[in-house]
Amino acid sequence: MRPIIACLTATTLAASALTAAAGAASADIAQPSVVSANPVNNTPHVLDGTVRAIAVVGSLVVVGGNFEEVREASSGAKTLKRHNLFAYDMKTGKISTAFVPKVNGTVHALQAGTSGWVYMAGTFTTVNGAKTGTVASIKATTNTVHTGFKPAVNYRVTTMVRRGLHLYIGGSFTKAGGKTRSAVARLDALSGAADAGFNFTVTKPRSGTLKVYKLAVDPADTRLVINGTFTQVNGQTRHQIALINLGSTAKLSTWSTTEYADACNLNAFDTYMRGMDFSPDGKYFVVVTTGGPYGQTTLCDSAARWEASATGSGKKPTWVNWTGGDTLLSTSVTGAAVYVGGHQRWLDNPYGHDTPGPGAVSRPGIGALNPSTGKALAWNPTRTLGHGVEALVAHPSGLLVGSDTEELGHEYHGRLGMFPAG
């Protein structure tokens, strides 16, 4: 089954606020246990389109994607117009009436800044009528666009991670931060300028347009993983995935694998790579894919764990969990679990071919894996029809979920949900 102007004073304050927390990385969240399978009841409804990105900024949950209408969960609540971006109070579910930005394109990625600011990236080019390009920063408590932040990215951005003063972006752009940058860049989180110590030549798409589809950065800001359509980085063979060692001058790691060199329905997918996330301790990362039901011969339609400290060529995953022919779109690693979301009907299904093979367990749309073995945990919210989870974001309060459809069963609210921490 298969199918994501402010005045000078405001600018100065924004820079000052970001500087205050420049040394603190917005690291991934560790959770001591698996979250509840019963979601909270006050999450707002997103009534059309898709939720593609979520970020928590203080007490606000900022939600991005491609949609036009939202509504609070309370009985009799009015439908509100929101253009691809809105925010709500995490505790009450109340939709912010102060944060009503108009974004003229899809928001694919969100990252929390500091002091109420949030970074956004996607296919938009204007916010509140002001030209921003495809990466911008906006105050989550007002509609103020940070005009001192000028990344000047010239085309689509699909993925973004902030670590302190570093803002990593990936997409299909050719210019970012005033420099030529091919599909991946590291920007200054205050000014948007491209980092001279980070410049990689990403080339030779296996199909379609050259792009970095997703990236993940470990919490310590020492390693970056990128995936996408490319087959070379800095002239070295890298089949859809590459590991980069970070620092003042970033360098391509010797780590490489041929496990993602298979075609995996090349006619349908320019890249079958999808979500990625590092563990909270940075020791490993997980990659999820689409691609087709090819069993154990490929990593199509799978989740796979990779050790971050490994070097050299020919690397193999620590474990793999196959869906048996359904897409996985997103993952969030919390230490207690590896959450995976997508259009899948089953997990633990290496022998399935759009069928439940021997040992398969039903996990429609969302599931949790054991971080050590990769086997499905008992956690099973039993979402109906296996519709696609595009975004999974861990927070101390629980697990936030964004989806591509409204038909999510009685335990969800529209295209948005939250499972509270256990």
GROMACS .gro file of C-alpha atoms in nm:
model
  422
    1MET     CA    1   0.000   0.000   0.000
    2ARG     CA    2   0.165   0.320  -0.109
    3PRO     CA    3   0.067   0.641  -0.183
    4ILE     CA    4   0.492   1.557   0.332
    5ILE     CA    5   0.919   4.408   0.793
    6ALA     CA    6   1.032   4.396   1.099
    7CYS     CA    7   1.201   4.713   1.218
    8LEU     CA    8   1.569   4.744   1.308
    9THR     CA    9   1.487   4.712   1.677
   10ALA     CA   10   1.320   4.376   1.625
   11THR     CA   11   1.610   4.253   1.417
   12THR     CA   12   1.862   4.358   1.680
   13LEU     CA   13   1.661   4.191   1.956
   14ALA     CA   14   1.635   3.872   1.753
   15ALA     CA   15   2.011   3.856   1.700
   16SER     CA   16   2.070   3.925   2.068
   17ALA     CA   17   1.830   3.651   2.173
   18LEU     CA   18   1.988   3.397   1.943
   19THR     CA   19   2.337   3.491   2.056
   20ALA     CA   20   2.244   3.428   2.419
   21ALA     CA   21   2.191   3.061   2.349
   22ALA     CA   22   2.449   3.014   2.077
   23GLY     CA   23   2.648   2.765   2.278
   24ALA     CA   24   2.353   2.542   2.361
   25ALA     CA   25   2.275   2.280   2.099
   26SER     CA   26   1.909   2.198   2.049
   27ALA     CA   27   1.987   1.831   2.101
   28ASP     CA   28   1.750   1.545   2.037
   29ILE     CA   29   1.530   1.433   2.324
   30ALA     CA   30   1.600   1.123   2.534
   31GLN     CA   31   1.295   0.961   2.693
   32PRO     CA   32   1.318   0.707   2.975
   33SER     CA   33   1.028   0.494   2.854
   34VAL     CA   34   0.793   0.435   2.562
   35VAL     CA   35   0.518   0.697   2.534
   36SER     CA   36   0.153   0.620   2.601
   37ALA     CA   37  -0.049   0.465   2.319
   38ASN     CA   38  -0.341   0.694   2.406
   39PRO     CA   39  -0.300   1.042   2.257
   40VAL     CA   40  -0.415   1.358   2.430
   41ASN     CA   41  -0.761   1.488   2.342
   42ASN     CA   42  -0.694   1.860   2.293
   43THR     CA   43  -0.474   1.856   1.982
   44PRO     CA   44  -0.612   2.090   1.713
   45HIS     CA   45  -0.747   1.956   1.385
   46VAL     CA   46  -0.572   2.034   1.059
   47LEU     CA   47  -0.857   2.010   0.812
   48ASP     CA   48  -0.683   1.988   0.476
   49GLY     CA   49  -0.344   1.923   0.319
   50THR     CA   50  -0.054   1.768   0.508
   51VAL     CA   51   0.139   1.834   0.830
   52ARG     CA   52   0.504   1.805   0.731
   53ALA     CA   53   0.697   1.965   1.017
   54ILE     CA   54   0.662   2.033   1.389
   55ALA     CA   55   0.877   2.232   1.634
   56VAL     CA   56   0.824   2.318   1.999
   57VAL     CA   57   0.906   2.678   2.091
   58GLY     CA   58   0.855   2.739   2.461
   59SER     CA   59   0.495   2.643   2.538
   60LEU     CA   60   0.393   2.665   2.171
   61VAL     CA   61   0.382   2.386   1.918
   62VAL     CA   62   0.454   2.532   1.572
   63VAL     CA   63   0.308   2.328   1.286
   64GLY     CA   64   0.406   2.359   0.920
   65GLY     CA   65   0.307   2.197   0.593
   66ASN     CA   66   0.062   2.268   0.314
   67PHE     CA   67  -0.284   2.350   0.453
   68GLU     CA   68  -0.532   2.635   0.479
   69GLU     CA   69  -0.777   2.545   0.758
   70VAL     CA   70  -0.740   2.445   1.123
   71ARG     CA   71  -0.978   2.406   1.416
   72GLU     CA   72  -0.948   2.351   1.788
   73ALA     CA   73  -1.062   2.018   1.929
   74SER     CA   74  -1.334   2.160   2.154
   75SER     CA   75  -1.695   2.109   2.056
   76GLY     CA   76  -1.831   2.389   1.839
   77ALA     CA   77  -1.489   2.539   1.766
   78LYS     CA   78  -1.471   2.763   1.461
   79THR     CA   79  -1.268   2.684   1.153
   80LEU     CA   80  -0.969   2.920   1.125
   81LYS     CA   81  -0.769   3.016   0.820
   82ARG     CA   82  -0.396   2.947   0.853
   83HIS     CA   83  -0.163   2.957   0.553
   84ASN     CA   84   0.079   2.663   0.584
   85LEU     CA   85   0.190   2.759   0.935
   86PHE     CA   86   0.024   2.797   1.277
   87ALA     CA   87   0.094   2.751   1.647
   88TYR     CA   88  -0.099   2.620   1.945
   89ASP     CA   89  -0.048   2.596   2.319
   90MET     CA   90   0.080   2.249   2.408
   91LYS     CA   91  -0.111   2.229   2.737
   92THR     CA   92  -0.448   2.370   2.634
   93GLY     CA   93  -0.463   2.305   2.260
   94LYS     CA   94  -0.564   2.668   2.201
   95ILE     CA   95  -0.462   2.796   1.859
   96SER     CA   96  -0.262   3.118   1.873
   97THR     CA   97  -0.446   3.425   1.746
   98ALA     CA   98  -0.128   3.636   1.762
   99PHE     CA   99   0.070   3.410   1.528
  100VAL     CA  100  -0.109   3.425   1.194
  101PRO     CA  101   0.162   3.432   0.926
  102LYS     CA  102   0.089   3.408   0.556
  103VAL     CA  103   0.335   3.174   0.388
  104ASN     CA  104   0.306   3.142   0.011
  105GLY     CA  105   0.433   2.784  -0.018
  106THR     CA  106   0.485   2.457   0.164
  107VAL     CA  107   0.677   2.448   0.492
  108HIS     CA  108   0.889   2.132   0.484
  109ALA     CA  109   1.104   2.187   0.793
  110LEU     CA  110   1.094   2.372   1.125
  111GLN     CA  111   1.358   2.420   1.393
  112ALA     CA  112   1.326   2.601   1.724
  113GLY     CA  113   1.544   2.907   1.771
  114THR     CA  114   1.562   3.087   2.104
  115SER     CA  115   1.345   3.345   2.281
  116GLY     CA  116   1.038   3.254   2.077
  117TRP     CA  117   1.197   3.249   1.732
  118VAL     CA  118   1.158   2.958   1.492
  119TYR     CA  119   1.337   2.873   1.166
  120MET     CA  120   1.129   2.757   0.872
  121ALA     CA  121   1.225   2.612   0.534
  122GLY     CA  122   1.040   2.483   0.230
  123THR     CA  123   0.922   2.597  -0.111
  124PHE     CA  124   0.782   2.936  -0.005
  125THR     CA  125   0.943   3.262  -0.117
  126THR     CA  126   0.749   3.518   0.087
  127VAL     CA  127   0.625   3.542   0.446
  128ASN     CA  128   0.362   3.807   0.522
  129GLY     CA  129   0.430   3.952   0.178
  130ALA     CA  130   0.801   4.007   0.245
  131LYS     CA  131   1.052   3.829   0.022
  132THR     CA  132   1.243   3.572   0.226
  133GLY     CA  133   1.354   3.299  -0.010
  134THR     CA  134   1.303   2.940   0.102
  135VAL     CA  135   1.453   2.976   0.452
  136ALA     CA  136   1.335   3.231   0.708
  137SER     CA  137   1.307   3.303   1.080
  138ILE     CA  138   0.988   3.426   1.242
  139LYS     CA  139   0.874   3.506   1.597
  140ALA     CA  140   0.632   3.234   1.712
  141THR     CA  141   0.442   3.471   1.942
  142THR     CA  142   0.389   3.739   1.676
  143ASN     CA  143   0.412   3.767   1.300
  144THR     CA  144   0.754   3.933   1.305
  145VAL     CA  145   0.995   3.815   1.035
  146HIS     CA  146   1.362   3.839   1.133
  147THR     CA  147   1.495   4.067   0.859
  148GLY     CA  148   1.855   4.045   0.984
  149PHE     CA  149   1.862   3.676   0.896
  150LYS     CA  150   1.938   3.658   0.523
  151PRO     CA  151   2.025   3.307   0.401
  152ALA     CA  152   1.930   3.388   0.039
  153VAL     CA  153   1.866   3.025  -0.059
  154ASN     CA  154   1.764   3.012  -0.423
  155TYR     CA  155   1.550   2.698  -0.438
  156ARG     CA  156   1.364   2.428  -0.248
  157VAL     CA  157   1.475   2.325   0.103
  158THR     CA  158   1.333   1.997   0.233
  159THR     CA  159   1.529   1.940   0.554
  160MET     CA  160   1.690   2.148   0.829
  161VAL     CA  161   1.858   2.098   1.169
  162ARG     CA  162   1.989   2.362   1.410
  163ARG     CA  163   2.276   2.300   1.648
  164GLY     CA  164   2.367   2.616   1.836
  165LEU     CA  165   2.494   2.872   1.585
  166HIS     CA  166   2.493   2.615   1.305
  167LEU     CA  167   2.189   2.580   1.081
  168TYR     CA  168   2.218   2.285   0.843
  169ILE     CA  169   1.993   2.278   0.538
  170GLY     CA  170   1.942   2.035   0.253
  171GLY     CA  171   1.740   2.047  -0.066
  172SER     CA  172   1.781   2.111  -0.437
  173PHE     CA  173   1.931   2.461  -0.418
  174THR     CA  174   2.254   2.580  -0.579
  175LYS     CA  175   2.313   2.895  -0.374
  176ALA     CA  176   2.285   2.960   0.000
  177GLY     CA  177   2.415   3.225   0.235
  178GLY     CA  178   2.577   3.425  -0.042
  179LYS     CA  179   2.786   3.131  -0.170
  180THR     CA  180   2.756   2.854  -0.426
  181ARG     CA  181   2.637   2.549  -0.236
  182SER     CA  182   2.520   2.224  -0.392
  183ALA     CA  183   2.215   2.076  -0.214
  184VAL     CA  184   2.362   2.099   0.139
  185ALA     CA  185   2.494   2.393   0.341
  186ARG     CA  186   2.579   2.506   0.691
  187LEU     CA  187   2.459   2.858   0.766
  188ASP     CA  188   2.526   3.100   1.048
  189ALA     CA  189   2.210   3.088   1.260
  190LEU     CA  190   2.226   3.464   1.323
  191SER     CA  191   2.305   3.611   0.985
  192GLY     CA  192   2.227   3.327   0.743
  193ALA     CA  193   2.576   3.350   0.589
  194ALA     CA  194   2.727   3.032   0.445
  195ASP     CA  195   3.002   2.870   0.654
  196ALA     CA  196   3.333   2.874   0.467
  197GLY     CA  197   3.442   2.560   0.656
  198PHE     CA  198   3.154   2.359   0.515
  199ASN     CA  199   3.150   2.311   0.138
  200PHE     CA  200   3.073   1.980  -0.031
  201THR     CA  201   3.030   1.886  -0.394
  202VAL     CA  202   2.721   1.666  -0.412
  203THR     CA  203   2.681   1.526  -0.765
  204LYS     CA  204   2.552   1.260  -1.006
  205PRO     CA  205   2.187   1.200  -0.919
  206ARG     CA  206   2.075   0.841  -0.974
  207SER     CA  207   1.752   0.982  -1.117
  208GLY     CA  208   1.578   1.317  -1.154
  209THR     CA  209   1.702   1.633  -0.986
  210LEU     CA  210   2.008   1.649  -0.764
  211LYS     CA  211   1.888   1.692  -0.407
  212VAL     CA  212   1.953   1.620  -0.044
  213TYR     CA  213   1.622   1.487   0.081
  214LYS     CA  214   1.690   1.450   0.455
  215LEU     CA  215   1.974   1.524   0.694
  216ALA     CA  216   2.039   1.440   1.057
  217VAL     CA  217   2.295   1.586   1.298
  218ASP     CA  218   2.405   1.421   1.621
  219PRO     CA  219   2.334   1.614   1.943
  220ALA     CA  220   2.702   1.702   1.995
  221ASP     CA  221   2.727   1.857   1.645
  222THR     CA  222   3.011   1.622   1.550
  223ARG     CA  223   2.850   1.413   1.274
  224LEU     CA  224   2.606   1.482   0.991
  225VAL     CA  225   2.428   1.226   0.774
  226ILE     CA  226   2.271   1.329   0.444
  227ASN     CA  227   2.058   1.127   0.204
  228GLY     CA  228   1.911   1.199  -0.137
  229THR     CA  229   1.944   1.136  -0.509
  230PHE     CA  230   2.322   1.176  -0.524
  231THR     CA  231   2.573   0.899  -0.595
  232GLN     CA  232   2.890   1.103  -0.537
  233VAL     CA  233   3.013   1.346  -0.271
  234ASN     CA  234   3.343   1.527  -0.327
  235GLY     CA  235   3.412   1.286  -0.612
  236GLN     CA  236   3.377   0.980  -0.386
  237THR     CA  237   3.108   0.719  -0.445
  238ARG     CA  238   2.825   0.752  -0.196
  239HIS     CA  239   2.502   0.574  -0.288
  240GLN     CA  240   2.219   0.800  -0.164
  241ILE     CA  241   2.376   0.842   0.181
  242ALA     CA  242   2.693   1.001   0.319
  243LEU     CA  243   2.843   1.066   0.662
  244ILE     CA  244   3.027   1.392   0.726
  245ASN     CA  245   3.257   1.464   1.019
  246LEU     CA  246   3.187   1.811   1.154
  247GLY     CA  247   3.405   2.076   1.313
  248SER     CA  248   3.543   2.414   1.215
  249THR     CA  249   3.629   2.247   0.884
  250ALA     CA  250   3.392   1.965   0.793
  251LYS     CA  251   3.525   1.660   0.609
  252LEU     CA  252   3.368   1.366   0.430
  253SER     CA  253   3.393   1.050   0.642
  254THR     CA  254   3.539   0.731   0.494
  255TRP     CA  255   3.214   0.562   0.601
  256SER     CA  256   3.021   0.427   0.304
  257THR     CA  257   2.777   0.151   0.217
  258THR     CA  258   2.648  -0.012  -0.099
  259GLU     CA  259   2.330  -0.126   0.076
  260TYR     CA  260   2.138   0.167  -0.075
  261ALA     CA  261   2.277   0.117  -0.426
  262ASP     CA  262   1.986  -0.105  -0.534
  263ALA     CA  263   1.732   0.036  -0.776
  264CYS     CA  264   1.424  -0.007  -0.554
  265ASN     CA  265   1.161   0.087  -0.814
  266LEU     CA  266   1.372   0.352  -0.983
  267ASN     CA  267   1.090   0.447  -1.219
  268ALA     CA  268   0.875   0.559  -0.926
  269PHE     CA  269   1.132   0.714  -0.691
  270ASP     CA  270   1.428   0.937  -0.773
  271THR     CA  271   1.543   0.844  -0.422
  272TYR     CA  272   1.384   0.591  -0.190
  273MET     CA  273   1.558   0.738   0.115
  274ARG     CA  274   1.321   0.899   0.367
  275GLY     CA  275   1.354   0.998   0.734
  276MET     CA  276   1.666   0.976   0.952
  277ASP     CA  277   1.747   1.046   1.316
  278PHE     CA  278   2.039   1.006   1.557
  279SER     CA  279   2.005   0.847   1.896
  280PRO     CA  280   2.016   1.096   2.186
  281ASP     CA  281   2.367   0.976   2.276
  282GLY     CA  282   2.484   1.009   1.915
  283LYS     CA  283   2.609   0.650   1.896
  284TYR     CA  284   2.388   0.540   1.610
  285PHE     CA  285   2.138   0.667   1.355
  286VAL     CA  286   1.831   0.511   1.194
  287VAL     CA  287   1.728   0.541   0.829
  288VAL     CA  288   1.381   0.460   0.692
  289THR     CA  289   1.292   0.408   0.327
  290THR     CA  290   1.026   0.352   0.065
  291GLY     CA  291   1.090   0.158  -0.257
  292GLY     CA  292   0.894  -0.165  -0.293
  293PRO     CA  293   0.852  -0.520  -0.158
  294TYR     CA  294   1.183  -0.686  -0.244
  295GLY     CA  295   1.221  -0.885   0.077
  296GLN     CA  296   1.559  -0.916   0.247
  297THR     CA  297   1.759  -0.868  -0.072
  298THR     CA  298   1.746  -0.486  -0.043
  299LEU     CA  299   1.678  -0.214   0.216
  300CYS     CA  300   1.364  -0.097   0.035
  301ASP     CA  301   1.066  -0.030   0.268
  302SER     CA  302   1.273  -0.076   0.580
  303ALA     CA  303   1.414   0.078   0.895
  304ALA     CA  304   1.785   0.020   0.956
  305ARG     CA  305   2.025   0.104   1.238
  306TRP     CA  306   2.380   0.221   1.159
  307GLU     CA  307   2.666   0.276   1.403
  308ALA     CA  308   2.791   0.635   1.390
  309SER     CA  309   3.153   0.563   1.487
  310ALA     CA  310   3.211   0.316   1.204
  311THR     CA  311   3.457   0.403   0.928
  312GLY     CA  312   3.557   0.257   0.595
  313SER     CA  313   3.365   0.110   0.305
  314GLY     CA  314   3.117  -0.175   0.280
  315LYS     CA  315   2.931  -0.096   0.600
  316LYS     CA  316   2.633  -0.313   0.700
  317PRO     CA  317   2.341  -0.218   0.924
  318THR     CA  318   2.325  -0.345   1.282
  319TRP     CA  319   1.967  -0.451   1.224
  320VAL     CA  320   1.689  -0.409   0.969
  321ASN     CA  321   1.313  -0.418   1.010
  322TRP     CA  322   1.113  -0.464   0.688
  323THR     CA  323   0.748  -0.367   0.636
  324GLY     CA  324   0.683  -0.614   0.353
  325GLY     CA  325   0.614  -0.355   0.088
  326ASP     CA  326   0.490  -0.036   0.255
  327THR     CA  327   0.656   0.304   0.282
  328LEU     CA  328   0.821   0.434   0.597
  329LEU     CA  329   0.843   0.814   0.593
  330SER     CA  330   0.970   0.929   0.931
  331THR     CA  331   1.157   0.821   1.243
  332SER     CA  332   1.236   0.956   1.588
  333VAL     CA  333   1.492   0.790   1.815
  334THR     CA  334   1.449   0.849   2.188
  335GLY     CA  335   1.673   0.587   2.350
  336ALA     CA  336   1.374   0.396   2.484
  337ALA     CA  337   1.237   0.336   2.135
  338VAL     CA  338   1.284   0.394   1.765
  339TYR     CA  339   0.951   0.531   1.647
  340VAL     CA  340   0.870   0.485   1.278
  341GLY     CA  341   0.582   0.626   1.079
  342GLY     CA  342   0.454   0.600   0.725
  343HIS     CA  343   0.197   0.413   0.517
  344GLN     CA  344   0.293   0.073   0.655
  345ARG     CA  345   0.052  -0.199   0.760
  346TRP     CA  346   0.306  -0.429   0.924
  347LEU     CA  347   0.650  -0.446   1.085
  348ASP     CA  348   0.875  -0.752   1.137
  349ASN     CA  349   0.771  -0.854   0.786
  350PRO     CA  350   1.078  -0.950   0.574
  351TYR     CA  351   0.889  -1.226   0.392
  352GLY     CA  352   0.580  -1.023   0.310
  353HIS     CA  353   0.507  -0.899  -0.041
  354ASP     CA  354   0.219  -0.660   0.025
  355THR     CA  355   0.104  -0.939   0.254
  356PRO     CA  356   0.169  -1.031   0.620
  357GLY     CA  357   0.447  -1.288   0.597
  358PRO     CA  358   0.557  -1.525   0.877
  359GLY     CA  359   0.617  -1.330   1.200
  360ALA     CA  360   0.463  -1.003   1.076
  361VAL     CA  361   0.289  -0.784   1.332
  362SER     CA  362   0.019  -0.529   1.256
  363ARG     CA  363   0.140  -0.172   1.311
  364PRO     CA  364  -0.071   0.049   1.082
  365GLY     CA  365   0.085   0.390   1.020
  366ILE     CA  366   0.302   0.408   1.329
  367GLY     CA  367   0.504   0.175   1.547
  368ALA     CA  368   0.799   0.148   1.783
  369LEU     CA  369   1.112  -0.066   1.751
  370ASN     CA  370   1.353  -0.201   2.011
  371PRO     CA  371   1.671   0.009   1.967
  372SER     CA  372   1.898  -0.292   2.033
  373THR     CA  373   1.727  -0.562   1.824
  374GLY     CA  374   1.512  -0.368   1.578
  375LYS     CA  375   1.210  -0.585   1.659
  376ALA     CA  376   0.869  -0.422   1.696
  377LEU     CA  377   0.773  -0.329   2.051
  378ALA     CA  378   0.422  -0.395   2.184
  379TRP     CA  379   0.331  -0.024   2.148
  380ASN     CA  380   0.053  -0.011   1.891
  381PRO     CA  381  -0.192   0.284   1.873
  382THR     CA  382  -0.378   0.091   1.597
  383ARG     CA  383  -0.426   0.373   1.349
  384THR     CA  384  -0.681   0.300   1.080
  385LEU     CA  385  -0.588   0.232   0.719
  386GLY     CA  386  -0.217   0.295   0.766
  387HIS     CA  387  -0.220   0.652   0.640
  388GLY     CA  388   0.114   0.828   0.632
  389VAL     CA  389   0.296   0.982   0.925
  390GLU     CA  390   0.518   1.255   0.777
  391ALA     CA  391   0.658   1.399   1.101
  392LEU     CA  392   0.764   1.248   1.434
  393VAL     CA  393   0.908   1.483   1.697
  394ALA     CA  394   1.009   1.376   2.046
  395HIS     CA  395   0.962   1.618   2.337
  396PRO     CA  396   0.987   1.570   2.715
  397SER     CA  397   0.606   1.584   2.719
  398GLY     CA  398   0.566   1.307   2.463
  399LEU     CA  399   0.572   1.229   2.091
  400LEU     CA  400   0.423   1.472   1.840
  401VAL     CA  401   0.286   1.330   1.516
  402GLY     CA  402   0.202   1.493   1.184
  403SER     CA  403   0.020   1.314   0.904
  404ASP     CA  404  -0.098   1.345   0.545
  405THR     CA  405  -0.465   1.258   0.594
  406GLU     CA  406  -0.760   1.325   0.820
  407GLU     CA  407  -0.882   0.966   0.837
  408LEU     CA  408  -0.676   0.865   1.139
  409GLY     CA  409  -0.920   0.683   1.360
  410HIS     CA  410  -1.083   0.782   1.688
  411GLU     CA  411  -0.751   0.821   1.870
  412TYR     CA  412  -0.626   1.106   1.651
  413HIS     CA  413  -0.742   1.456   1.574
  414GLY     CA  414  -0.722   1.543   1.207
  415ARG     CA  415  -0.367   1.539   1.080
  416LEU     CA  416  -0.203   1.614   1.415
  417GLY     CA  417  -0.158   1.416   1.734
  418MET     CA  418   0.048   1.384   2.053
  419PHE     CA  419   0.120   1.076   2.263
  420PRO     CA  420   0.202   1.182   2.619
  421ALA     CA  421   0.517   1.062   2.794
  422GLY     CA  422   0.464   0.756   3.009
   0.00000   0.00000   0.00000
